[in-house]
XYZ file of C-alpha atoms in Angstrom:
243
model
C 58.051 51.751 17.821
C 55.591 49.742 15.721
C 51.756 50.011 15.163
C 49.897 47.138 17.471
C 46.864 44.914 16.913
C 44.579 43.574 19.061
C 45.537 39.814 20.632
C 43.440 38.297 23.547
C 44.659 34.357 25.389
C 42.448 32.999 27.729
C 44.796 32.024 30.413
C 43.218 30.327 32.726
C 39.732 29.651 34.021
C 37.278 27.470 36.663
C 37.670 23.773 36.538
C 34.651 21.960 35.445
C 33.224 25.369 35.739
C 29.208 24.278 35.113
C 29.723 21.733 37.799
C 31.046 24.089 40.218
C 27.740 26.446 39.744
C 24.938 23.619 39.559
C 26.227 22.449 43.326
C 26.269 26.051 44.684
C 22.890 26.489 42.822
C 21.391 23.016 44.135
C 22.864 23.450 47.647
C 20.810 26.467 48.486
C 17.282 24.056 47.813
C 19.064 20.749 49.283
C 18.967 19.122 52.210
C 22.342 17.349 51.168
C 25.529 17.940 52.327
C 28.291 19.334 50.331
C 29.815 16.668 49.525
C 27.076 14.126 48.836
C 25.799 17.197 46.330
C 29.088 16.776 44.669
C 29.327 13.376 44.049
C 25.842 13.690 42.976
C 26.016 16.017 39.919
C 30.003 15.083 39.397
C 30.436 14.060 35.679
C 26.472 14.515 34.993
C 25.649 17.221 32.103
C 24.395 20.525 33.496
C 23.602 21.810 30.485
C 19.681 22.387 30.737
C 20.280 23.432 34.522
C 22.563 25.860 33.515
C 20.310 27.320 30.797
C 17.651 27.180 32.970
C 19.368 29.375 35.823
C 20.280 31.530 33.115
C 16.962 31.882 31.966
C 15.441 32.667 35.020
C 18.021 35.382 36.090
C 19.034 33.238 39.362
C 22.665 34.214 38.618
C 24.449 34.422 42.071
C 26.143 30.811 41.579
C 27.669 31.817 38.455
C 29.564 34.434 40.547
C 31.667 30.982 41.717
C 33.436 31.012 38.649
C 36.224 33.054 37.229
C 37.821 33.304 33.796
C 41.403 34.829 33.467
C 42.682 36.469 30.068
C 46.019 38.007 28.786
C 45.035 41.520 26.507
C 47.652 43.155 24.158
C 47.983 45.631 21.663
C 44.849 47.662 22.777
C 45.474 51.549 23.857
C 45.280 53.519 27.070
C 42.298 54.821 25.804
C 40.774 51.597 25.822
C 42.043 50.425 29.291
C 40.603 53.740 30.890
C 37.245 51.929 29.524
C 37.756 48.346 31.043
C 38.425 49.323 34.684
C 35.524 51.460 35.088
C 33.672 47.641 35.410
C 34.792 47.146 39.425
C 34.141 43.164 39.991
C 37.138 42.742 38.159
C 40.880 42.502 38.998
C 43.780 43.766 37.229
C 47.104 43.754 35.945
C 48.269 46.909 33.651
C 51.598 46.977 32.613
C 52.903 50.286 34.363
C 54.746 53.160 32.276
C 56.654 54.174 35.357
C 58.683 51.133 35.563
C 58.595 49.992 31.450
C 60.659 52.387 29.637
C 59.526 53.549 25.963
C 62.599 54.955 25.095
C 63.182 54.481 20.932
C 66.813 53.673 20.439
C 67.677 51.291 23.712
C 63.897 49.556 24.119
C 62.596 50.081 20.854
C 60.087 53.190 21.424
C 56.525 52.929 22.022
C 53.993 51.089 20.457
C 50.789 52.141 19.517
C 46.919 51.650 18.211
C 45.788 53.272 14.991
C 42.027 53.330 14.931
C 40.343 52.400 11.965
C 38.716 55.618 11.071
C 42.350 57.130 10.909
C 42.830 54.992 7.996
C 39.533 55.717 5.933
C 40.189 59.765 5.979
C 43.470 59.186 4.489
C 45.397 60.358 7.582
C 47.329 57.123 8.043
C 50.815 58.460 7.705
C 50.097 61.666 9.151
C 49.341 59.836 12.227
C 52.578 58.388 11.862
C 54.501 60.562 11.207
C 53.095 62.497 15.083
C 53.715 59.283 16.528
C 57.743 59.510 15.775
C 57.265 63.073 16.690
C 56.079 61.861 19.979
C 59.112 59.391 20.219
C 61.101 62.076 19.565
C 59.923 64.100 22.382
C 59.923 61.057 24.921
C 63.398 59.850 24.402
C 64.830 64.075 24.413
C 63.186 64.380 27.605
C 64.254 60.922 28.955
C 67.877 61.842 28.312
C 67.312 64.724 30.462
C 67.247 62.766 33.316
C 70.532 61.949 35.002
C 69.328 58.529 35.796
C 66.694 56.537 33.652
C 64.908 54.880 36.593
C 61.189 55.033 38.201
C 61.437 59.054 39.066
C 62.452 59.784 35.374
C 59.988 57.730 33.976
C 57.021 58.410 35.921
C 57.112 62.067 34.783
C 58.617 61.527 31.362
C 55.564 59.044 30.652
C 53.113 62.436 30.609
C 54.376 62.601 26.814
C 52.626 59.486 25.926
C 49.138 59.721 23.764
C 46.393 57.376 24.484
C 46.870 55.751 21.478
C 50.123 54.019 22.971
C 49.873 50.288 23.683
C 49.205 48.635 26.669
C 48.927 45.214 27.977
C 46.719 44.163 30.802
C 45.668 40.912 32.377
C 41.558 40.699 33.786
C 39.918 38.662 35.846
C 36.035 38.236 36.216
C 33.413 36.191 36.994
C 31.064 34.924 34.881
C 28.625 37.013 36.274
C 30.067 40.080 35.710
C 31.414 38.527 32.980
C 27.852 38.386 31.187
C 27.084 42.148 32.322
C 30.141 43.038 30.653
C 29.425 41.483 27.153
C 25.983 43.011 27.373
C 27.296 46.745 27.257
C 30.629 46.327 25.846
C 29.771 43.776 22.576
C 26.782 46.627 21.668
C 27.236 48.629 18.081
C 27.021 51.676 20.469
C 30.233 50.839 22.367
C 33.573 52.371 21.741
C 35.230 50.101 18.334
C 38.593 48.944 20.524
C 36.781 47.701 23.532
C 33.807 46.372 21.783
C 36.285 44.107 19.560
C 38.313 43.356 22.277
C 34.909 42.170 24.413
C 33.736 40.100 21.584
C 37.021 38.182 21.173
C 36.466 37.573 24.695
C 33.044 35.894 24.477
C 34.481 34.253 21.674
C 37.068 32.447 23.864
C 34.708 31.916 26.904
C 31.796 30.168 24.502
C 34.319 27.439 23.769
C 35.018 26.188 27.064
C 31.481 27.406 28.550
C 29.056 27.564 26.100
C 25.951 27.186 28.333
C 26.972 29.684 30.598
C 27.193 32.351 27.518
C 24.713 30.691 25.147
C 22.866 33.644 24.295
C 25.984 36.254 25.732
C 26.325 39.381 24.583
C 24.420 43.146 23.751
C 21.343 43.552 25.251
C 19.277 43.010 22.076
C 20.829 39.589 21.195
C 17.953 37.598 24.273
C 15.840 40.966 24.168
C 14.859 44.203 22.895
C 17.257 46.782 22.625
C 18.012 48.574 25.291
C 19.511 51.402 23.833
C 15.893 52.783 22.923
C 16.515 55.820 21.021
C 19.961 55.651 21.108
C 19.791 52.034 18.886
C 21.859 51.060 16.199
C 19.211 49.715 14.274
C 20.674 46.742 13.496
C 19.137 44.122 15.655
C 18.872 41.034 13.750
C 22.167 41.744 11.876
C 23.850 41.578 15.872
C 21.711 38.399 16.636
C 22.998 36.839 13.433
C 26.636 37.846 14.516
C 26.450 36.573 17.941
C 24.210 33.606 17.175
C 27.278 32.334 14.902
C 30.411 33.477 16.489
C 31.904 30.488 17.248
């Protein structure tokens, strides 16, 4: 068992991904057919079309295009948070099938969170992470047999600090509504790092798609109105430069 950090890989996304959206944008106002449309915009820069779209909220053609990424070292916790966003699919590497057992797979791993650290409670949380080892591998050796109908109940020892791995896929349109909520100050810290790496990734391969990506306040005010972090221009600042 081992303490895990956040990674994120971009696996795979659209191909050419702003021509893709300009000719399922320009084919609803064309008389064209599909494929004079494409050999029309093919190799031309979209850039100021795309902004433009962006800009004036016309966002169905975006939906066209999907980005694919590979998560580790984030918690349960955290993964209860990214499937609540629907127009997504997903991967989750299952407990019932992945043993955690300490001594023959190497135990558990697991997410510390921050504040843990800065009330000086680091190795106390440690130290009830073995504790929960302990208690996983007893009750796994329990079990005549260490397959799927051991597992699946001997998993219920497991805290939601314990690492999982996931693979997502989303469009870019859902894409933008989840950068919106989940890059805010006001989100949970795992998921809102996790959502920024994200962005971070997707601006380098699509960066007029996400130009101005992210929490609510970074094109407009906040939307968080009482609620707000106050910290407005310090987010645009962050997002403006994350690249």
């Amino acid at each position: 068992m081992a303490e895990s950090k956040l990674q994120v890989i971009l696996l795979q996304y659209t191909p050419d991904p702003e021509e893709i959206i300009a000719q399922a944008a320009k084919l609803c106002y064309s008389p064209a057919s599909v494929a004079e449309l494409k050999n029309q915009i093919k190799n031309k820069d979209q850039a100021g079309f795309i902004e433009k779209l962006i800009d004036m909220r016309h966002l169905s053609p975006i939906e066209h295009v999907t980005f694919t990424f590979g998560v580790e070292g984030i918690s349960r916790a955290c993964s209860h948070q990214i499937v609540r966003h629907r127009l997504a699919s997903y991967s989750q590497q299952s407990q019932r099938y992945v043993g955690q057992q300490g001594k023959e797979k190497g135990g558990f791993h697991f997410i510390v969170p921050p504040s843990i650290e800065k009330i000086g409670k680091r190795e106390w949380f440690l130290e009830k992470m073995k504790v929960i080892q302990e208690w996983y591998d007893e009750l796994a050796g329990a079990f005549e047999t260490n397959g799927e109908s051991a597992l699946e109940d001997v998993r219920f020892l497991l805290p939601n600090a314990a690492e999982t791995k996931i693979i997502i896929t989303m469009n870019a349109r859902e894409l933008l509504h989840f950068f919106q909520v989940r890059c805010c100050n006001r989100a949970q810290w795992e998921i809102r790092a996790m959502a920024t790496e994200m962005l971070r990734l997707v601006k380098q391969v699509s960066p007029h798609i996400f130009k101005e990506a992210g929490p609510g306040c970074v094109h407009d005010t906040c939307p968080e109105g009482q609620m707000t972090c106050g910290q407005m221009d310090d987010v645009r600042e962050k997002f403006k430069n994350l690249l």
